[in-house]
mmCIF file of C-alpha atoms and ligand atoms in Angstrom:
data_model
loop_
_atom_site.group_PDB
_atom_site.id
_atom_site.type_symbol
_atom_site.label_atom_id
_atom_site.label_comp_id
_atom_site.label_asym_id
_atom_site.label_seq_id
_atom_site.Cartn_x
_atom_site.Cartn_y
_atom_site.Cartn_z
ATOM 1 C CA MET Y 241 -0.007 0.169 -0.009
ATOM 2 C CA GLN Y 242 1.304 3.506 -0.705
ATOM 3 C CA SER Y 243 2.677 4.971 2.436
ATOM 4 C CA GLU Y 244 0.662 8.260 1.944
ATOM 5 C CA LEU Y 245 -2.358 6.410 1.890
ATOM 6 C CA LEU Y 246 -1.468 4.298 5.043
ATOM 7 C CA GLN Y 247 -0.472 7.592 6.793
ATOM 8 C CA HIS Y 248 -3.970 9.022 6.077
ATOM 9 C CA LEU Y 249 -5.927 5.792 7.056
ATOM 10 C CA LYS Y 250 -4.125 6.052 10.530
ATOM 11 C CA THR Y 251 -5.765 9.386 11.101
ATOM 12 C CA PHE Y 252 -9.366 7.686 10.654
ATOM 13 C CA SER Y 253 -11.262 7.156 13.875
ATOM 14 C CA PHE Y 254 -11.567 3.542 15.173
ATOM 15 C CA PRO Y 255 -13.137 1.122 13.784
ATOM 16 C CA LEU Y 256 -13.314 3.321 10.359
ATOM 17 C CA ASN Y 257 -9.543 2.894 10.359
ATOM 18 C CA VAL Y 258 -9.642 -0.813 10.590
ATOM 19 C CA TYR Y 259 -12.301 -1.147 7.807
ATOM 20 C CA ALA Y 260 -10.547 1.210 5.372
ATOM 21 C CA TYR Y 261 -7.352 -0.605 5.766
ATOM 22 C CA VAL Y 262 -8.808 -4.176 5.286
ATOM 23 C CA LEU Y 263 -10.589 -2.781 2.149
ATOM 24 C CA ALA Y 264 -7.516 -1.131 0.808
ATOM 25 C CA MET Y 265 -5.717 -4.377 1.097
ATOM 26 C CA GLU Y 266 -8.278 -5.908 -1.400
ATOM 27 C CA PRO Y 267 -7.017 -6.365 -5.090
ATOM 28 C CA GLU Y 268 -9.327 -3.640 -6.076
ATOM 29 C CA GLY Y 269 -8.256 -1.016 -3.493
ATOM 30 C CA LEU Y 270 -10.262 1.200 -1.203
ATOM 31 C CA ARG Y 271 -13.312 2.721 -2.990
ATOM 32 C CA TYR Y 272 -16.187 2.850 -0.570
ATOM 33 C CA LEU Y 273 -16.812 2.617 3.223
ATOM 34 C CA HIS Y 274 -20.243 0.939 2.878
ATOM 35 C CA TYR Y 275 -21.625 -2.609 2.960
ATOM 36 C CA GLY Y 276 -21.837 -4.517 -0.100
ATOM 37 C CA TRP Y 277 -24.881 -5.989 -1.819
ATOM 38 C CA PHE Y 278 -23.849 -9.470 -2.398
ATOM 39 C CA GLU Y 279 -25.716 -11.567 -5.233
ATOM 40 C CA ASP Y 280 -23.839 -14.561 -3.997
ATOM 41 C CA GLN Y 281 -21.431 -15.160 -1.183
ATOM 42 C CA SER Y 282 -18.194 -15.881 -3.576
ATOM 43 C CA GLU Y 283 -18.023 -12.489 -5.037
ATOM 44 C CA SER Y 284 -15.586 -9.693 -3.938
ATOM 45 C CA ILE Y 285 -16.471 -7.166 -1.446
ATOM 46 C CA ALA Y 286 -15.369 -4.658 -4.291
ATOM 47 C CA VAL Y 287 -17.995 -6.002 -6.830
ATOM 48 C CA ALA Y 288 -20.727 -6.041 -3.844
ATOM 49 C CA GLN Y 289 -20.089 -2.450 -2.992
ATOM 50 C CA GLU Y 290 -20.060 -1.239 -6.596
ATOM 51 C CA ARG Y 291 -23.366 -2.818 -7.029
ATOM 52 C CA SER Y 292 -24.720 -0.779 -4.056
ATOM 53 C CA THR Y 293 -23.636 2.280 -5.538
ATOM 54 C CA ARG Y 294 -24.642 1.532 -9.059
ATOM 55 C CA GLU Y 295 -28.209 0.500 -8.095
ATOM 56 C CA LEU Y 296 -28.575 3.475 -5.683
ATOM 57 C CA LEU Y 297 -27.465 5.984 -8.243
ATOM 58 C CA ALA Y 298 -30.057 4.512 -10.637
ATOM 59 C CA TRP Y 299 -32.682 6.437 -8.721
ATOM 60 C CA LEU Y 300 -30.989 9.881 -9.186
ATOM 61 C CA PRO Y 301 -32.646 12.584 -11.345
ATOM 62 C CA ALA Y 302 -30.908 13.059 -14.583
ATOM 63 C CA PRO Y 303 -27.886 15.380 -14.648
ATOM 64 C CA PRO Y 304 -27.524 18.315 -14.356
ATOM 65 C CA ALA Y 305 -29.114 18.281 -10.923
ATOM 66 C CA ARG Y 306 -27.955 19.796 -7.673
ATOM 67 C CA LEU Y 307 -27.148 17.059 -5.247
ATOM 68 C CA LEU Y 308 -25.882 16.843 -1.678
ATOM 69 C CA GLU Y 309 -24.112 13.490 -0.667
ATOM 70 C CA VAL Y 310 -24.322 13.458 2.973
ATOM 71 C CA GLY Y 311 -21.401 11.520 4.517
ATOM 72 C CA ALA Y 312 -19.112 11.368 1.472
ATOM 73 C CA GLY Y 313 -16.542 9.280 3.048
ATOM 74 C CA ILE Y 314 -13.707 8.782 1.015
ATOM 75 C CA GLY Y 315 -15.250 10.573 -2.004
ATOM 76 C CA THR Y 316 -15.543 7.864 -4.820
ATOM 77 C CA THR Y 317 -19.156 8.373 -5.257
ATOM 78 C CA LEU Y 318 -19.054 12.108 -5.158
ATOM 79 C CA ALA Y 319 -16.083 12.100 -7.805
ATOM 80 C CA LEU Y 320 -18.336 9.856 -10.027
ATOM 81 C CA LEU Y 321 -21.277 12.177 -9.682
ATOM 82 C CA ARG Y 322 -19.256 15.182 -10.672
ATOM 83 C CA VAL Y 323 -17.925 13.219 -13.771
ATOM 84 C CA ARG Y 324 -21.515 12.309 -14.710
ATOM 85 C CA GLY Y 325 -22.370 16.014 -15.003
ATOM 86 C CA TYR Y 326 -24.087 16.647 -11.515
ATOM 87 C CA ASP Y 327 -23.617 19.757 -9.427
ATOM 88 C CA ALA Y 328 -22.803 17.766 -6.591
ATOM 89 C CA ARG Y 329 -21.389 18.532 -3.254
ATOM 90 C CA GLY Y 330 -20.417 16.459 -0.213
ATOM 91 C CA ILE Y 331 -20.192 16.673 3.271
ATOM 92 C CA THR Y 332 -18.776 15.006 6.319
ATOM 93 C CA PRO Y 333 -18.145 16.080 9.984
ATOM 94 C CA ASP Y 334 -14.850 14.289 9.897
ATOM 95 C CA GLN Y 335 -11.611 16.324 9.055
ATOM 96 C CA SER Y 336 -9.565 13.013 8.355
ATOM 97 C CA GLN Y 337 -12.102 12.199 5.459
ATOM 98 C CA ILE Y 338 -11.897 15.691 4.102
ATOM 99 C CA ASP Y 339 -8.223 15.404 4.054
ATOM 100 C CA PHE Y 340 -8.109 11.930 2.480
ATOM 101 C CA MET Y 341 -10.676 13.155 -0.353
ATOM 102 C CA ARG Y 342 -8.636 16.436 -1.021
ATOM 103 C CA ILE Y 343 -5.376 14.249 -1.530
ATOM 104 C CA ARG Y 344 -7.127 11.747 -3.766
ATOM 105 C CA HIS Y 345 -9.520 13.883 -5.690
ATOM 106 C CA GLY Y 346 -7.731 17.214 -5.585
ATOM 107 C CA SER Y 347 -7.617 20.389 -3.183
ATOM 108 C CA ASP Y 348 -10.724 21.959 -4.849
ATOM 109 C CA PHE Y 349 -12.912 18.793 -4.389
ATOM 110 C CA ALA Y 350 -16.497 19.955 -3.430
ATOM 111 C CA VAL Y 351 -16.656 18.634 -0.032
ATOM 112 C CA SER Y 352 -17.279 20.634 3.303
ATOM 113 C CA GLN Y 353 -16.624 19.638 6.920
ATOM 114 C CA VAL Y 354 -20.000 20.108 8.475
ATOM 115 C CA ARG Y 355 -22.681 17.803 9.814
ATOM 116 C CA PHE Y 356 -25.963 17.472 8.007
ATOM 117 C CA GLU Y 357 -27.767 19.018 10.849
ATOM 118 C CA GLU Y 358 -25.944 22.175 10.324
ATOM 119 C CA VAL Y 359 -25.269 22.419 6.469
ATOM 120 C CA ASP Y 360 -25.812 25.937 5.178
ATOM 121 C CA THR Y 361 -27.218 25.026 1.642
ATOM 122 C CA PRO Y 362 -29.680 27.734 0.820
ATOM 123 C CA PRO Y 363 -33.360 26.342 1.415
ATOM 124 C CA GLY Y 364 -35.347 25.028 -1.603
ATOM 125 C CA THR Y 365 -32.263 24.731 -3.972
ATOM 126 C CA LEU Y 366 -31.453 20.824 -3.996
ATOM 127 C CA ASP Y 367 -32.880 18.428 -6.297
ATOM 128 C CA CYS Y 368 -31.645 15.496 -4.515
ATOM 129 C CA ILE Y 369 -30.034 14.507 -1.079
ATOM 130 C CA LEU Y 370 -28.030 11.129 -0.887
ATOM 131 C CA PHE Y 371 -27.468 9.276 2.284
ATOM 132 C CA GLN Y 372 -25.441 6.109 1.713
ATOM 133 C CA GLU Y 373 -24.892 4.612 5.187
ATOM 134 C CA SER Y 374 -25.126 8.104 6.772
ATOM 135 C CA SER Y 375 -28.798 8.270 7.971
ATOM 136 C CA GLN Y 376 -28.122 6.192 10.841
ATOM 137 C CA TYR Y 377 -25.964 8.893 12.518
ATOM 138 C CA ILE Y 378 -28.737 11.663 12.088
ATOM 139 C CA ALA Y 379 -31.724 11.976 14.537
ATOM 140 C CA LEU Y 380 -35.074 11.127 12.970
ATOM 141 C CA ASP Y 381 -36.507 14.534 13.791
ATOM 142 C CA GLN Y 382 -33.541 16.222 12.001
ATOM 143 C CA LEU Y 383 -33.258 13.785 8.917
ATOM 144 C CA PHE Y 384 -36.653 14.687 6.991
ATOM 145 C CA SER Y 385 -37.168 18.111 8.551
ATOM 146 C CA ARG Y 386 -33.878 19.386 7.278
ATOM 147 C CA ALA Y 387 -34.310 17.575 4.036
ATOM 148 C CA ALA Y 388 -37.604 19.235 3.558
ATOM 149 C CA ILE Y 389 -36.140 22.619 4.038
ATOM 150 C CA LEU Y 390 -33.209 22.058 1.535
ATOM 151 C CA LEU Y 391 -34.977 20.270 -1.204
ATOM 152 C CA ARG Y 392 -36.875 22.299 -4.008
ATOM 153 C CA PRO Y 393 -40.689 21.070 -4.216
ATOM 154 C CA GLY Y 394 -40.682 17.626 -5.668
ATOM 155 C CA GLY Y 395 -36.987 17.156 -4.745
ATOM 156 C CA ARG Y 396 -35.743 13.649 -3.854
ATOM 157 C CA VAL Y 397 -34.286 11.776 -0.779
ATOM 158 C CA ILE Y 398 -32.378 8.584 -1.494
ATOM 159 C CA LEU Y 399 -30.997 6.553 1.445
ATOM 160 C CA CYS Y 400 -29.724 3.124 2.033
ATOM 161 C CA ASP Y 401 -28.523 1.919 5.517
ATOM 162 C CA GLU Y 402 -28.832 -0.613 8.285
ATOM 163 C CA VAL Y 403 -32.278 -0.401 10.099
ATOM 164 C CA LEU Y 404 -34.319 -2.147 12.435
ATOM 165 C CA PRO Y 405 -37.046 -3.834 10.453
ATOM 166 C CA GLY Y 406 -39.538 -3.655 13.477
ATOM 167 C CA GLU Y 407 -40.366 -1.089 16.131
ATOM 168 C CA PRO Y 408 -37.370 0.405 17.935
ATOM 169 C CA GLU Y 409 -35.834 -1.223 20.962
ATOM 170 C CA SER Y 410 -33.892 0.151 23.999
ATOM 171 C CA GLY Y 411 -30.219 -0.123 23.368
ATOM 172 C CA GLU Y 412 -30.455 -0.206 19.703
ATOM 173 C CA TYR Y 413 -29.614 2.979 18.001
ATOM 174 C CA LEU Y 414 -30.443 2.210 14.287
ATOM 175 C CA HIS Y 415 -33.580 3.952 12.944
ATOM 176 C CA SER Y 416 -36.646 1.540 12.773
ATOM 177 C CA VAL Y 417 -37.850 1.589 9.243
ATOM 178 C CA THR Y 418 -41.316 1.936 10.194
ATOM 179 C CA ARG Y 419 -40.473 5.239 12.045
ATOM 180 C CA LEU Y 420 -38.337 6.363 9.138
ATOM 181 C CA LYS Y 421 -41.226 5.980 6.736
ATOM 182 C CA ALA Y 422 -43.458 7.549 9.198
ATOM 183 C CA ALA Y 423 -41.340 10.519 9.736
ATOM 184 C CA ALA Y 424 -40.982 11.113 5.974
ATOM 185 C CA ALA Y 425 -44.699 10.962 5.490
ATOM 186 C CA GLN Y 426 -45.365 13.429 8.354
ATOM 187 C CA LEU Y 427 -43.380 15.925 6.240
ATOM 188 C CA GLY Y 428 -45.090 15.306 3.139
ATOM 189 C CA PHE Y 429 -42.693 12.919 1.405
ATOM 190 C CA SER Y 430 -44.046 9.902 -0.728
ATOM 191 C CA LEU Y 431 -42.328 6.746 -0.739
ATOM 192 C CA VAL Y 432 -41.297 5.844 -4.354
ATOM 193 C CA GLU Y 433 -38.974 3.115 -4.170
ATOM 194 C CA GLU Y 434 -38.267 0.450 -1.538
ATOM 195 C CA ARG Y 435 -35.752 -2.423 -1.377
ATOM 196 C CA ASP Y 436 -35.129 -4.926 1.307
ATOM 197 C CA LEU Y 437 -31.297 -5.667 0.942
ATOM 198 C CA SER Y 438 -30.983 -7.441 4.351
ATOM 199 C CA SER Y 439 -29.867 -10.810 2.793
ATOM 200 C CA LYS Y 440 -27.648 -9.139 0.219
ATOM 201 C CA ALA Y 441 -25.924 -6.844 2.871
ATOM 202 C CA ALA Y 442 -25.296 -9.465 5.691
ATOM 203 C CA PRO Y 443 -22.180 -11.355 4.156
ATOM 204 C CA THR Y 444 -20.338 -8.016 4.621
ATOM 205 C CA THR Y 445 -19.900 -9.053 8.196
ATOM 206 C CA ASP Y 446 -18.508 -12.282 7.088
ATOM 207 C CA PHE Y 447 -15.946 -10.295 5.014
ATOM 208 C CA LEU Y 448 -15.075 -7.951 7.959
ATOM 209 C CA LEU Y 449 -14.601 -11.005 10.227
ATOM 210 C CA ALA Y 450 -12.297 -13.031 7.870
ATOM 211 C CA ALA Y 451 -10.467 -9.658 7.112
ATOM 212 C CA THR Y 452 -9.597 -8.804 10.546
ATOM 213 C CA ALA Y 453 -8.341 -12.424 11.381
ATOM 214 C CA ARG Y 454 -6.201 -12.014 8.270
ATOM 215 C CA TYR Y 455 -4.871 -8.648 9.079
ATOM 216 C CA ARG Y 456 -4.639 -8.744 12.731
ATOM 217 C CA GLU Y 457 -0.826 -8.426 12.938
ATOM 218 C CA ASP Y 458 -0.911 -5.317 10.588
ATOM 219 C CA LEU Y 459 -3.482 -3.694 12.647
ATOM 220 C CA ARG Y 460 -1.550 -4.035 15.780
ATOM 221 C CA ARG Y 461 1.885 -3.078 14.185
ATOM 222 C CA LEU Y 462 0.643 -0.438 11.833
ATOM 223 C CA PHE Y 463 -2.129 1.144 13.660
ATOM 224 C CA ASP Y 464 -1.442 0.290 17.097
ATOM 225 C CA ILE Y 465 -4.756 -1.367 17.656
ATOM 226 C CA SER Y 466 -4.745 -3.733 20.563
ATOM 227 C CA ASP Y 467 -5.934 -7.433 20.600
ATOM 228 C CA GLU Y 468 -8.760 -6.305 22.816
ATOM 229 C CA GLN Y 469 -9.929 -3.736 20.430
ATOM 230 C CA ILE Y 470 -10.015 -6.191 17.515
ATOM 231 C CA ASP Y 471 -11.588 -8.791 19.635
ATOM 232 C CA ALA Y 472 -14.320 -6.402 20.520
ATOM 233 C CA LEU Y 473 -14.980 -5.332 16.996
ATOM 234 C CA ASP Y 474 -15.054 -9.020 15.885
ATOM 235 C CA GLU Y 475 -17.640 -9.543 18.576
ATOM 236 C CA SER Y 476 -19.646 -6.715 17.369
ATOM 237 C CA ASN Y 477 -19.638 -8.062 13.848
ATOM 238 C CA ARG Y 478 -20.643 -11.567 15.061
ATOM 239 C CA GLN Y 479 -23.630 -9.754 17.075
ATOM 240 C CA TYR Y 480 -24.565 -7.980 13.554
ATOM 241 C CA ARG Y 481 -24.360 -11.293 11.880
ATOM 242 C CA ARG Y 482 -26.701 -12.878 14.397
ATOM 243 C CA LYS Y 483 -29.204 -10.019 14.245
ATOM 244 C CA TYR Y 484 -29.408 -10.191 10.415
ATOM 245 C CA ALA Y 485 -29.909 -13.882 10.564
ATOM 246 C CA SER Y 486 -32.692 -13.653 13.067
ATOM 247 C CA GLY Y 487 -34.314 -10.529 11.185
ATOM 248 C CA LYS Y 488 -33.530 -8.058 14.143
ATOM 249 C CA TYR Y 489 -31.311 -6.046 11.995
ATOM 250 C CA GLY Y 490 -32.155 -5.272 8.273
ATOM 251 C CA TYR Y 491 -30.824 -3.047 5.460
ATOM 252 C CA VAL Y 492 -32.832 -1.077 3.109
ATOM 253 C CA ALA Y 493 -32.743 1.449 0.228
ATOM 254 C CA LEU Y 494 -35.576 3.851 0.219
ATOM 255 C CA CYS Y 495 -36.336 6.646 -2.173
ATOM 256 C CA PHE Y 496 -38.810 9.386 -1.331
ATOM 257 C CA ASP Y 497 -40.138 12.549 -3.065
ATOM 258 C CA ALA Y 498 -41.069 15.907 -1.570
ATOM 259 C CA ALA Y 499 -44.302 17.287 -2.090
ATOM 260 C CA ALA Y 500 -44.444 19.026 -5.420
HETATM 261 C C1 SAM Z 1374 -20.324 4.191 6.794
HETATM 262 S S1 SAM Z 1374 -19.638 5.839 6.209
HETATM 263 C C2 SAM Z 1374 -20.265 5.920 4.592
HETATM 264 C C3 SAM Z 1374 -19.234 6.628 3.800
HETATM 265 C C4 SAM Z 1374 -19.990 6.729 2.214
HETATM 266 N N1 SAM Z 1374 -21.087 7.233 2.021
HETATM 267 C C5 SAM Z 1374 -19.796 5.402 1.488
HETATM 268 O O1 SAM Z 1374 -20.849 4.840 1.262
HETATM 269 O O2 SAM Z 1374 -18.482 4.918 1.445
HETATM 270 C C6 SAM Z 1374 -20.733 7.237 7.019
HETATM 271 C C7 SAM Z 1374 -20.387 8.505 6.620
HETATM 272 O O3 SAM Z 1374 -21.433 9.324 7.119
HETATM 273 C C8 SAM Z 1374 -20.647 10.542 7.853
HETATM 274 N N2 SAM Z 1374 -21.545 11.064 8.808
HETATM 275 C C9 SAM Z 1374 -21.420 10.769 10.222
HETATM 276 N N3 SAM Z 1374 -22.376 11.670 10.884
HETATM 277 C C10 SAM Z 1374 -22.724 12.589 9.873
HETATM 278 C C11 SAM Z 1374 -23.556 13.764 10.144
HETATM 279 N N4 SAM Z 1374 -24.168 14.086 11.226
HETATM 280 N N5 SAM Z 1374 -23.620 14.531 8.999
HETATM 281 C C12 SAM Z 1374 -23.128 14.255 7.769
HETATM 282 N N6 SAM Z 1374 -22.424 12.982 7.581
HETATM 283 C C13 SAM Z 1374 -22.127 12.291 8.785
HETATM 284 C C14 SAM Z 1374 -19.338 9.768 8.278
HETATM 285 O O4 SAM Z 1374 -18.363 10.743 8.380
HETATM 286 C C15 SAM Z 1374 -19.091 8.993 7.068
HETATM 287 O O5 SAM Z 1374 -18.598 9.629 5.905
#
């Protein structure tokens, strides 16, 4: 791996640094920080991640349109959107991701360090807001109320994320999909597309478990991550795997249009 890339991954917070490193060690290199959508277990994480982005972007309005990518991660999707002719801007609260994106995509890359809750885009100007695995970090009362302010009438929200398929439970921080849809409906959004991708996303936990086993020594040596931290991360991924298998966790892609 390039030493400059490695130096930057070291600045990512735990466990994003672990995920970014193991993905960077794949033959295709580091392209995204999201789960894959696996058609079968034998395909690579890179193919499965690429499918997620490709299928999600199929719901975008045609270019040129004004887009906001919330949680731009390492910038691969944002760069692609700009190449496709969109007037696209990305945000993330994480300065280490901003630094990484500016090195990879140029110092004038259209990304800002700000949380969605505080973004200063002029009201009523966006055609679409994209949340690819970032909606889980934003409180439900902020998610659609902020989107309703920023979008033009008839504008679109596209999101994919891990969710609770049922009602919320104490101790679980993921959004309940029922509540997500209710919050959107309350603000006048109509659900225009919905996909349950739980069985396609779940094999990502197997990839992550295999990858930490494979790179444990690197993670200790290069990132100063302790065995205890890796064990805790593995246990969390095993729990996720069990929760996906039992239907307690799910993964959905949703597309909503604001009232015209
Ligand atoms: C799992 S990563 C996904 C990154 C990228 N969308 C991808 O698919 O590769 C989650 C992203 O959401 C961002 N994020 C977390 N909280 C946020 C907030 N309040 N507002 C905007 N972005 C946020 C993180 O910094 C990160 O970029």
